[in-house]
């Protein structure tokens, strides 16, 4: 079963939030977040709909905005 728009966003968001809790750097999450969901895993047209995913995550040193550009490749 292929993922729809909300499901794809939820998986990417969860990855970023959990990574932030683990203390991973913002830059690392921005890069790694683009490899959580692939085009093959989503319904047709979903990858083109999602240009950026922005997540406000809590890191050990405070809250930061993480932007994953073109998250579905």
Tab-separated table of C-alpha atoms in Angstrom:
chain	number	residue	atom	x	y	z
A	1	UNK	CA	0.000	0.000	0.000
A	2	UNK	CA	1.393	3.382	-0.981
A	3	UNK	CA	1.442	6.359	1.358
A	4	UNK	CA	-0.811	9.383	0.892
A	5	UNK	CA	0.157	13.015	1.608
A	6	UNK	CA	-0.545	13.110	5.388
A	7	UNK	CA	1.127	9.739	5.942
A	8	UNK	CA	4.318	10.769	4.132
A	9	UNK	CA	4.482	14.056	6.067
A	10	UNK	CA	3.900	12.192	9.347
A	11	UNK	CA	6.779	9.770	8.753
A	12	UNK	CA	9.226	12.545	7.857
A	13	UNK	CA	8.091	14.663	10.808
A	14	UNK	CA	8.447	11.761	13.236
A	15	UNK	CA	11.964	11.057	11.956
A	16	UNK	CA	13.013	14.676	12.537
A	17	UNK	CA	11.425	14.925	16.008
A	18	UNK	CA	12.998	11.661	17.179
A	19	UNK	CA	16.375	12.683	15.737
A	20	UNK	CA	16.190	15.993	17.583
A	21	UNK	CA	15.435	14.180	20.841
A	22	UNK	CA	18.486	12.001	20.236
A	23	UNK	CA	20.607	15.145	19.832
A	24	UNK	CA	21.395	14.800	16.131
A	25	UNK	CA	22.488	18.086	14.471
A	26	UNK	CA	19.985	20.135	12.428
A	27	UNK	CA	22.054	19.853	9.227
A	28	UNK	CA	22.185	16.070	9.559
A	29	UNK	CA	18.404	15.854	10.014
A	30	UNK	CA	17.822	18.123	7.017
A	31	UNK	CA	19.850	15.763	4.816
A	32	UNK	CA	18.716	12.459	6.314
A	33	UNK	CA	15.066	13.535	6.333
A	34	UNK	CA	15.108	13.510	2.540
A	35	UNK	CA	15.792	9.760	2.552
A	36	UNK	CA	12.996	8.603	4.862
A	37	UNK	CA	10.334	8.219	2.152
A	38	UNK	CA	11.034	7.408	-1.505
A	39	UNK	CA	8.939	8.051	-4.627
A	40	UNK	CA	8.223	4.324	-4.838
A	41	UNK	CA	6.543	4.413	-1.414
A	42	UNK	CA	4.012	7.178	-2.144
A	43	UNK	CA	0.930	7.505	-4.334
A	44	UNK	CA	1.301	9.059	-7.755
A	45	UNK	CA	1.709	12.847	-7.623
A	46	UNK	CA	2.509	13.042	-3.899
A	47	UNK	CA	6.244	13.672	-4.366
A	48	UNK	CA	5.462	16.684	-6.575
A	49	UNK	CA	3.065	18.103	-3.967
A	50	UNK	CA	5.607	18.191	-1.143
A	51	UNK	CA	8.410	20.693	-1.763
A	52	UNK	CA	9.451	21.299	1.841
A	53	UNK	CA	8.624	19.877	5.247
A	54	UNK	CA	9.204	22.200	8.193
A	55	UNK	CA	9.289	20.777	11.700
A	56	UNK	CA	9.750	22.728	14.918
A	57	UNK	CA	11.627	20.205	17.037
A	58	UNK	CA	12.989	20.286	20.568
A	59	UNK	CA	16.728	19.652	20.765
A	60	UNK	CA	18.761	19.300	23.974
A	61	UNK	CA	19.767	22.981	23.581
A	62	UNK	CA	16.323	24.342	22.674
A	63	UNK	CA	13.674	24.437	19.962
A	64	UNK	CA	14.759	24.803	16.335
A	65	UNK	CA	13.048	24.827	12.957
A	66	UNK	CA	14.237	22.014	10.694
A	67	UNK	CA	13.446	22.319	6.981
A	68	UNK	CA	13.733	19.254	4.762
A	69	UNK	CA	13.877	20.378	1.115
A	70	UNK	CA	12.430	18.053	-1.559
A	71	UNK	CA	11.869	15.321	1.044
A	72	UNK	CA	10.621	12.657	-1.359
A	73	UNK	CA	13.221	11.683	-3.940
